[in-house]
Amino acid sequence: MANVIEKTGKTIEEAIQAAVAELGVAESELDIEILEEPSKKFLGLFGGTPAKIRATIKIPEPPVEVEEPARIEEEPPAIEPVLEPSPVEEKSFGKEEVIDEAKKFLSEVFAAMGLEVSIEVAESDDGIQFNLSGKGLGILIGRRGQALDALQYLLNVAVNRKSAGDKIHFIVDVEDYRRRREESLTKLAKGVAERAIKTRRDVRLEPMNRHERKIIHTVLQDNDRVETHSAGEEPYRYVIVSPKRKK
């Protein structure tokens, strides 16, 4: 019998009950991960998506260290990069020259991949952002943005060692993917919080990178009815949303 299954239903509860029936265990013996919240059909005619959950038969695990949202710091994505940075010369450049080198680096990567990409440069408090647009750029995003994170990490490593001054933080985005992903995670966090409150049970989300876990923590840190912490080991670390127990 499988220990992990994914089920869908018109509601999250319906999907959970389907998992309970198939696995033959009580709901209290399962860890439930909400993969997708259900959405209603437009005008009741078309569109809409079912709820989707992943149910895992619980295995006792050691206590986990609570991760405070305010102390979370970004780190390189825990995935193995698929691209190799171009060789760089041992020469220090100023800020504008470093930005030009960064654009050159990206252009060389895209040329090697056979992609035609437009690069728009924008500056913000977080650093220098490269907004990419073009056809067939899904390959640059990858599953849940993993390829995009790897490309951004390589860019920062390859180019910043040529900077004569402070290091520049480069952000790489494809057609506003990061904003759309943040909105999706915000919606997910609020939905999961409501479920935890309603059922009075912990809800475990799917594994996420540190930046995405930080979004979940930040969205829910002012919700006085739930609390969050991270558990597991990288790259499979995940967030648990728990209802606050009354004293």
Coordinates of C-alpha atoms in Angstrom, one line a residue:
M1 CA 0.0 0.0 0.0
A2 CA 1.3 3.4 -0.9
N3 CA 2.2 5.8 2.0
V4 CA 1.7 8.9 -0.1
I5 CA -1.1 9.7 -2.5
E6 CA -2.5 12.8 -4.2
K7 CA -6.3 13.3 -4.4
T8 CA -8.7 15.9 -5.8
G9 CA -12.2 16.9 -4.9
K10 CA -14.7 19.7 -5.1
T11 CA -13.6 20.8 -1.7
I12 CA -10.4 20.2 0.4
E13 CA -12.5 18.1 2.8
E14 CA -13.8 15.9 0.0
A15 CA -10.2 15.3 -1.3
I16 CA -9.1 14.4 2.3
Q17 CA -11.9 11.9 2.7
A18 CA -11.0 10.3 -0.7
A19 CA -7.5 9.9 0.6
V20 CA -8.7 8.4 3.9
A21 CA -10.8 5.9 2.0
E22 CA -8.0 4.8 -0.3
L23 CA -5.3 4.6 2.4
G24 CA -7.6 2.9 4.9
V25 CA -6.5 5.0 7.9
A26 CA -8.0 7.6 10.1
E27 CA -7.6 11.3 9.1
S28 CA -5.7 11.9 12.3
E29 CA -3.0 9.4 11.0
L30 CA -2.3 11.5 7.9
D31 CA -0.2 14.6 7.2
I32 CA -2.2 16.7 4.8
E33 CA -0.5 19.0 2.3
I34 CA -2.8 21.4 0.4
L35 CA -1.4 21.6 -3.1
E36 CA -4.2 23.7 -4.7
E37 CA -7.2 25.5 -3.2
P38 CA -10.5 25.0 -5.2
S39 CA -11.7 27.8 -7.4
K40 CA -15.3 28.4 -8.5
K41 CA -16.4 28.3 -12.1
F42 CA -16.9 31.6 -13.9
L43 CA -20.7 32.3 -14.0
G44 CA -21.1 28.7 -13.1
L45 CA -20.4 27.6 -16.6
F46 CA -16.7 27.1 -17.2
G47 CA -13.3 27.4 -15.7
G48 CA -12.7 26.5 -12.1
T49 CA -10.3 24.0 -10.6
P50 CA -10.8 21.3 -8.0
A51 CA -9.0 21.1 -4.6
K52 CA -5.9 19.0 -4.6
I53 CA -4.1 17.5 -1.6
R54 CA -1.2 15.2 -0.9
A55 CA -1.8 12.7 2.0
T56 CA 1.1 11.0 3.8
I57 CA 0.8 8.4 6.4
K58 CA 2.4 9.9 9.5
I59 CA 5.9 8.6 10.5
P60 CA 7.2 9.7 14.0
E61 CA 9.9 12.2 13.6
P62 CA 12.2 14.0 16.1
P63 CA 11.3 17.5 17.4
V64 CA 12.1 20.3 14.9
E65 CA 13.7 23.6 15.7
V66 CA 11.3 26.5 15.3
E67 CA 12.3 29.0 12.6
E68 CA 11.4 32.6 13.5
P69 CA 10.1 34.5 10.5
A70 CA 12.0 37.7 11.3
R71 CA 15.4 35.8 11.3
I72 CA 15.1 34.1 8.0
E73 CA 17.8 35.1 5.6
E74 CA 18.1 34.3 2.0
E75 CA 20.6 31.7 0.8
P76 CA 21.5 30.3 -2.6
P77 CA 18.8 27.9 -3.9
A78 CA 19.3 24.3 -2.8
I79 CA 19.4 22.9 -6.4
E80 CA 22.2 21.8 -8.6
P81 CA 22.8 24.5 -11.3
V82 CA 22.5 23.3 -14.9
L83 CA 24.5 26.2 -16.4
E84 CA 28.1 27.0 -16.1
P85 CA 29.2 30.7 -15.8
S86 CA 31.3 32.1 -18.6
P87 CA 35.0 32.6 -17.7
V88 CA 35.6 36.1 -16.3
E89 CA 38.7 38.2 -16.5
E90 CA 40.5 39.2 -13.3
K91 CA 39.7 42.9 -13.7
S92 CA 37.7 45.1 -11.3
F93 CA 34.8 47.2 -12.7
G94 CA 32.6 49.9 -11.4
K95 CA 28.8 49.6 -10.9
E96 CA 27.8 50.5 -14.5
E97 CA 30.4 48.2 -16.0
V98 CA 29.3 45.4 -13.7
I99 CA 25.7 45.8 -14.8
D100 CA 26.9 45.7 -18.4
E101 CA 28.9 42.5 -17.7
A102 CA 25.7 41.0 -16.1
K103 CA 23.7 41.7 -19.2
K104 CA 26.5 40.2 -21.3
F105 CA 26.6 37.1 -19.2
L106 CA 22.8 36.6 -19.6
S107 CA 23.0 37.2 -23.3
E108 CA 25.7 34.5 -23.7
V109 CA 23.6 32.0 -21.7
F110 CA 20.5 32.7 -23.8
A111 CA 22.5 32.5 -27.1
A112 CA 23.8 29.1 -26.0
M113 CA 20.3 27.9 -25.3
G114 CA 19.0 29.3 -28.7
L115 CA 16.6 31.8 -27.0
E116 CA 15.8 35.3 -28.2
V117 CA 15.3 37.3 -25.0
S118 CA 14.7 41.0 -24.4
I119 CA 16.3 42.3 -21.2
E120 CA 14.9 45.3 -19.4
V121 CA 16.9 46.7 -16.5
A122 CA 15.3 48.3 -13.4
E123 CA 16.8 49.5 -10.1
S124 CA 15.1 49.1 -6.7
D125 CA 15.9 49.0 -3.0
D126 CA 16.6 45.3 -3.4
G127 CA 19.1 45.7 -6.1
I128 CA 19.3 45.5 -9.9
Q129 CA 16.5 43.6 -11.6
F130 CA 16.6 42.1 -15.0
N131 CA 13.1 41.6 -16.5
L132 CA 13.2 39.0 -19.3
S133 CA 10.6 38.6 -22.0
G134 CA 10.3 36.6 -25.2
K135 CA 8.9 33.3 -26.6
G136 CA 9.3 30.0 -25.0
L137 CA 10.9 31.2 -21.7
G138 CA 9.2 28.7 -19.5
I139 CA 12.5 26.7 -19.6
L140 CA 14.1 29.6 -17.7
I141 CA 11.6 29.4 -14.9
G142 CA 11.5 25.6 -14.4
R143 CA 9.4 23.8 -11.8
R144 CA 8.3 26.4 -9.2
G145 CA 11.0 28.8 -10.3
Q146 CA 14.0 26.5 -9.5
A147 CA 15.7 27.1 -12.9
L148 CA 15.2 30.9 -12.5
D149 CA 16.7 30.8 -9.0
A150 CA 19.7 28.8 -10.3
L151 CA 20.3 31.3 -13.1
Q152 CA 20.0 34.3 -10.7
Y153 CA 22.5 32.6 -8.3
L154 CA 25.0 31.9 -11.1
L155 CA 24.7 35.5 -12.4
N156 CA 25.5 36.9 -8.9
V157 CA 28.5 34.6 -8.4
A158 CA 30.0 35.0 -11.9
V159 CA 29.7 38.8 -12.2
N160 CA 30.1 40.2 -8.6
R161 CA 33.6 39.0 -8.3
K162 CA 34.5 41.6 -10.9
S163 CA 33.0 44.5 -8.9
A164 CA 35.5 47.0 -7.5
G165 CA 33.1 48.3 -4.8
D166 CA 30.1 46.9 -2.9
K167 CA 28.6 43.7 -4.3
I168 CA 25.4 44.3 -6.4
H169 CA 22.5 42.0 -5.8
F170 CA 21.0 41.0 -9.2
I171 CA 17.4 39.8 -9.4
V172 CA 16.3 37.9 -12.5
D173 CA 12.6 37.7 -13.4
V174 CA 10.7 36.3 -16.4
E175 CA 7.6 38.1 -17.5
D176 CA 6.6 39.1 -13.9
Y177 CA 6.8 35.4 -12.7
R178 CA 8.1 36.3 -9.2
R179 CA 5.2 38.7 -8.5
R180 CA 2.6 36.2 -9.7
R181 CA 4.2 33.4 -7.6
E182 CA 4.2 35.7 -4.5
E183 CA 0.5 36.4 -5.0
S184 CA -0.2 32.7 -5.4
L185 CA 1.7 31.9 -2.2
T186 CA -0.1 34.7 -0.3
K187 CA -3.4 33.3 -1.3
L188 CA -2.3 29.8 -0.3
A189 CA -1.1 30.9 3.1
K190 CA -4.4 32.6 3.9
G191 CA -6.4 29.6 2.8
V192 CA -4.2 27.2 4.8
A193 CA -4.5 29.4 7.9
E194 CA -8.3 29.3 7.7
R195 CA -8.2 25.5 7.4
A196 CA -5.9 25.1 10.4
I197 CA -8.3 27.3 12.4
K198 CA -11.4 25.5 11.3
T199 CA -10.0 22.0 11.9
R200 CA -7.8 22.8 14.9
R201 CA -5.1 20.8 13.4
D202 CA -1.6 21.5 11.9
V203 CA -1.4 21.8 8.1
R204 CA 1.9 21.0 6.4
L205 CA 2.7 22.6 3.0
E206 CA 4.8 21.2 0.2
P207 CA 8.6 21.7 0.3
M208 CA 9.7 25.3 -0.7
N209 CA 12.9 27.2 -0.9
R210 CA 13.9 29.7 1.8
H211 CA 12.5 32.7 0.0
E212 CA 9.1 31.1 -0.5
R213 CA 8.9 29.9 3.1
K214 CA 9.7 33.5 4.1
I215 CA 6.6 34.7 2.2
I216 CA 4.4 32.2 4.0
H217 CA 5.8 33.2 7.4
T218 CA 5.5 36.9 6.6
V219 CA 1.9 36.7 5.4
L220 CA 0.8 34.9 8.6
Q221 CA 3.0 36.6 11.2
D222 CA 0.3 39.1 12.1
N223 CA -2.5 36.4 12.3
D224 CA -3.1 36.0 16.0
R225 CA -4.9 32.7 15.5
V226 CA -2.1 30.7 13.9
E227 CA 1.6 30.3 14.1
T228 CA 4.1 28.9 11.6
H229 CA 7.5 27.2 11.7
S230 CA 9.7 25.3 9.2
A231 CA 10.7 21.7 9.5
G232 CA 12.7 19.1 7.5
E233 CA 16.0 19.3 5.7
E234 CA 17.0 21.2 2.6
P235 CA 16.0 20.9 -0.2
Y236 CA 12.8 19.4 1.2
R237 CA 12.2 21.9 4.1
Y238 CA 8.6 22.9 4.4
V239 CA 6.3 25.1 6.5
I240 CA 3.8 23.9 9.1
V241 CA 0.8 26.2 9.9
S242 CA -0.6 25.5 13.4
P243 CA -3.7 26.9 15.2
K244 CA -2.8 28.7 18.4
R245 CA -3.9 26.8 21.4
K246 CA -5.9 28.7 24.0
K247 CA -4.1 29.0 27.4

